[in-house]
């Protein structure tokens, strides 16, 4: 049996609203929420908490996919990395600068592309773009 979950892309305009939507879809029955972290998102897709209990088959329907691809695209990703440069005591600024340079050279991944890659790594999850 396949569990169907729907990401309402109309609720997503930036990273904060992306995680708000992810928590709405996946964490309704939990008394805690995942933070704004790609590692936390990856952990969520492994299952064991939230809507994914294990390796069950998931049909993840993402509404407004193309609009979200733009919203979480190049400019937003550069802004995301540039904000990290303001906290060199926390983040590896050389690594962050490399990420920005790769984006500017056209060979870096956007935040959206990283999300899509994370989903693709979980063979039990089928992403349906709407």
PDB file of N, CA, C and O in Angstrom, residues 83-110:
ATOM      1  N   UNK A  83      24.077  34.911   4.085  1.00  0.00           N
ATOM      2  CA  UNK A  83      23.705  35.161   5.483  1.00  0.00           C
ATOM      3  C   UNK A  83      24.590  34.370   6.437  1.00  0.00           C
ATOM      4  O   UNK A  83      24.877  34.818   7.544  1.00  0.00           O
ATOM      5  N   UNK A  84      25.060  33.214   6.006  1.00  0.00           N
ATOM      6  CA  UNK A  84      25.945  32.396   6.838  1.00  0.00           C
ATOM      7  C   UNK A  84      27.330  33.038   6.984  1.00  0.00           C
ATOM      8  O   UNK A  84      27.998  32.827   7.991  1.00  0.00           O
ATOM      9  N   UNK A  85      27.728  33.806   5.985  1.00  0.00           N
ATOM     10  CA  UNK A  85      29.025  34.474   6.064  1.00  0.00           C
ATOM     11  C   UNK A  85      29.079  35.495   7.198  1.00  0.00           C
ATOM     12  O   UNK A  85      30.160  35.868   7.648  1.00  0.00           O
ATOM     13  N   UNK A  86      27.928  35.919   7.686  1.00  0.00           N
ATOM     14  CA  UNK A  86      27.862  36.880   8.789  1.00  0.00           C
ATOM     15  C   UNK A  86      28.165  36.241  10.138  1.00  0.00           C
ATOM     16  O   UNK A  86      28.299  36.948  11.134  1.00  0.00           O
ATOM     17  N   UNK A  87      28.286  34.919  10.160  1.00  0.00           N
ATOM     18  CA  UNK A  87      28.573  34.193  11.412  1.00  0.00           C
ATOM     19  C   UNK A  87      29.769  33.266  11.220  1.00  0.00           C
ATOM     20  O   UNK A  87      29.649  32.047  11.283  1.00  0.00           O
ATOM     21  N   UNK A  88      30.963  33.845  10.994  1.00  0.00           N
ATOM     22  CA  UNK A  88      32.135  33.008  10.730  1.00  0.00           C
ATOM     23  C   UNK A  88      32.541  32.131  11.918  1.00  0.00           C
ATOM     24  O   UNK A  88      33.255  31.153  11.740  1.00  0.00           O
ATOM     25  N   UNK A  89      32.061  32.491  13.102  1.00  0.00           N
ATOM     26  CA  UNK A  89      32.379  31.666  14.276  1.00  0.00           C
ATOM     27  C   UNK A  89      31.572  30.370  14.278  1.00  0.00           C
ATOM     28  O   UNK A  89      31.919  29.414  14.986  1.00  0.00           O
ATOM     29  N   UNK A  90      30.529  30.301  13.471  1.00  0.00           N
ATOM     30  CA  UNK A  90      29.666  29.114  13.409  1.00  0.00           C
ATOM     31  C   UNK A  90      29.897  28.328  12.127  1.00  0.00           C
ATOM     32  O   UNK A  90      29.937  27.099  12.145  1.00  0.00           O
ATOM     33  N   UNK A  91      30.047  29.036  11.014  1.00  0.00           N
ATOM     34  CA  UNK A  91      30.093  28.390   9.705  1.00  0.00           C
ATOM     35  C   UNK A  91      31.481  28.466   9.083  1.00  0.00           C
ATOM     36  O   UNK A  91      32.224  29.418   9.304  1.00  0.00           O
ATOM     37  N   UNK A  92      31.809  27.472   8.286  1.00  0.00           N
ATOM     38  CA  UNK A  92      33.061  27.407   7.541  1.00  0.00           C
ATOM     39  C   UNK A  92      32.950  28.357   6.354  1.00  0.00           C
ATOM     40  O   UNK A  92      32.358  28.025   5.328  1.00  0.00           O
ATOM     41  N   UNK A  93      33.492  29.550   6.490  1.00  0.00           N
ATOM     42  CA  UNK A  93      33.312  30.583   5.463  1.00  0.00           C
ATOM     43  C   UNK A  93      33.985  30.210   4.142  1.00  0.00           C
ATOM     44  O   UNK A  93      33.477  30.582   3.084  1.00  0.00           O
ATOM     45  N   UNK A  94      35.093  29.490   4.180  1.00  0.00           N
ATOM     46  CA  UNK A  94      35.721  29.072   2.927  1.00  0.00           C
ATOM     47  C   UNK A  94      34.794  28.150   2.146  1.00  0.00           C
ATOM     48  O   UNK A  94      34.637  28.288   0.932  1.00  0.00           O
ATOM     49  N   UNK A  95      34.165  27.221   2.842  1.00  0.00           N
ATOM     50  CA  UNK A  95      33.213  26.301   2.221  1.00  0.00           C
ATOM     51  C   UNK A  95      32.028  27.072   1.638  1.00  0.00           C
ATOM     52  O   UNK A  95      31.603  26.815   0.505  1.00  0.00           O
ATOM     53  N   UNK A  96      31.508  28.017   2.411  1.00  0.00           N
ATOM     54  CA  UNK A  96      30.353  28.816   1.977  1.00  0.00           C
ATOM     55  C   UNK A  96      30.726  29.642   0.736  1.00  0.00           C
ATOM     56  O   UNK A  96      29.959  29.715  -0.224  1.00  0.00           O
ATOM     57  N   UNK A  97      31.920  30.231   0.752  1.00  0.00           N
ATOM     58  CA  UNK A  97      32.371  31.020  -0.405  1.00  0.00           C
ATOM     59  C   UNK A  97      32.485  30.139  -1.649  1.00  0.00           C
ATOM     60  O   UNK A  97      32.166  30.583  -2.757  1.00  0.00           O
ATOM     61  N   UNK A  98      32.936  28.904  -1.482  1.00  0.00           N
ATOM     62  CA  UNK A  98      33.011  27.964  -2.605  1.00  0.00           C
ATOM     63  C   UNK A  98      31.614  27.678  -3.162  1.00  0.00           C
ATOM     64  O   UNK A  98      31.434  27.595  -4.384  1.00  0.00           O
ATOM     65  N   UNK A  99      30.643  27.535  -2.281  1.00  0.00           N
ATOM     66  CA  UNK A  99      29.265  27.276  -2.704  1.00  0.00           C
ATOM     67  C   UNK A  99      28.714  28.467  -3.497  1.00  0.00           C
ATOM     68  O   UNK A  99      28.059  28.284  -4.521  1.00  0.00           O
ATOM     69  N   UNK A 100      28.988  29.670  -3.023  1.00  0.00           N
ATOM     70  CA  UNK A 100      28.531  30.877  -3.721  1.00  0.00           C
ATOM     71  C   UNK A 100      29.206  30.983  -5.086  1.00  0.00           C
ATOM     72  O   UNK A 100      28.550  31.259  -6.095  1.00  0.00           O
ATOM     73  N   UNK A 101      30.498  30.751  -5.126  1.00  0.00           N
ATOM     74  CA  UNK A 101      31.235  30.815  -6.388  1.00  0.00           C
ATOM     75  C   UNK A 101      30.698  29.785  -7.380  1.00  0.00           C
ATOM     76  O   UNK A 101      30.526  30.085  -8.575  1.00  0.00           O
ATOM     77  N   UNK A 102      30.419  28.584  -6.924  1.00  0.00           N
ATOM     78  CA  UNK A 102      29.867  27.545  -7.805  1.00  0.00           C
ATOM     79  C   UNK A 102      28.517  27.980  -8.373  1.00  0.00           C
ATOM     80  O   UNK A 102      28.248  27.792  -9.565  1.00  0.00           O
ATOM     81  N   UNK A 103      27.691  28.579  -7.541  1.00  0.00           N
ATOM     82  CA  UNK A 103      26.395  29.083  -8.018  1.00  0.00           C
ATOM     83  C   UNK A 103      26.590  30.153  -9.077  1.00  0.00           C
ATOM     84  O   UNK A 103      25.930  30.144 -10.121  1.00  0.00           O
ATOM     85  N   UNK A 104      27.507  31.074  -8.815  1.00  0.00           N
ATOM     86  CA  UNK A 104      27.759  32.168  -9.753  1.00  0.00           C
ATOM     87  C   UNK A 104      28.346  31.668 -11.072  1.00  0.00           C
ATOM     88  O   UNK A 104      28.125  32.268 -12.114  1.00  0.00           O
ATOM     89  N   UNK A 105      29.063  30.548 -11.013  1.00  0.00           N
ATOM     90  CA  UNK A 105      29.657  29.965 -12.219  1.00  0.00           C
ATOM     91  C   UNK A 105      28.698  29.022 -12.939  1.00  0.00           C
ATOM     92  O   UNK A 105      29.052  28.444 -13.969  1.00  0.00           O
ATOM     93  N   UNK A 106      27.516  28.836 -12.378  1.00  0.00           N
ATOM     94  CA  UNK A 106      26.506  28.006 -13.027  1.00  0.00           C
ATOM     95  C   UNK A 106      26.620  26.527 -12.779  1.00  0.00           C
ATOM     96  O   UNK A 106      25.931  25.735 -13.423  1.00  0.00           O
ATOM     97  N   UNK A 107      27.468  26.119 -11.825  1.00  0.00           N
ATOM     98  CA  UNK A 107      27.587  24.684 -11.563  1.00  0.00           C
ATOM     99  C   UNK A 107      27.319  24.312 -10.106  1.00  0.00           C
ATOM    100  O   UNK A 107      27.626  23.208  -9.688  1.00  0.00           O
ATOM    101  N   UNK A 108      26.713  25.220  -9.366  1.00  0.00           N
ATOM    102  CA  UNK A 108      26.337  24.929  -7.988  1.00  0.00           C
ATOM    103  C   UNK A 108      24.877  24.529  -7.902  1.00  0.00           C
ATOM    104  O   UNK A 108      24.091  24.789  -8.817  1.00  0.00           O
ATOM    105  N   UNK A 109      24.523  23.871  -6.831  1.00  0.00           N
ATOM    106  CA  UNK A 109      23.140  23.455  -6.618  1.00  0.00           C
ATOM    107  C   UNK A 109      22.356  24.518  -5.872  1.00  0.00           C
ATOM    108  O   UNK A 109      22.849  25.078  -4.890  1.00  0.00           O
ATOM    109  N   UNK A 110      21.130  24.740  -6.314  1.00  0.00           N
ATOM    110  CA  UNK A 110      20.235  25.614  -5.576  1.00  0.00           C
ATOM    111  C   UNK A 110      19.671  24.840  -4.388  1.00  0.00           C
ATOM    112  O   UNK A 110      19.755  23.607  -4.328  1.00  0.00           O
TER     113      UNK A 110
END
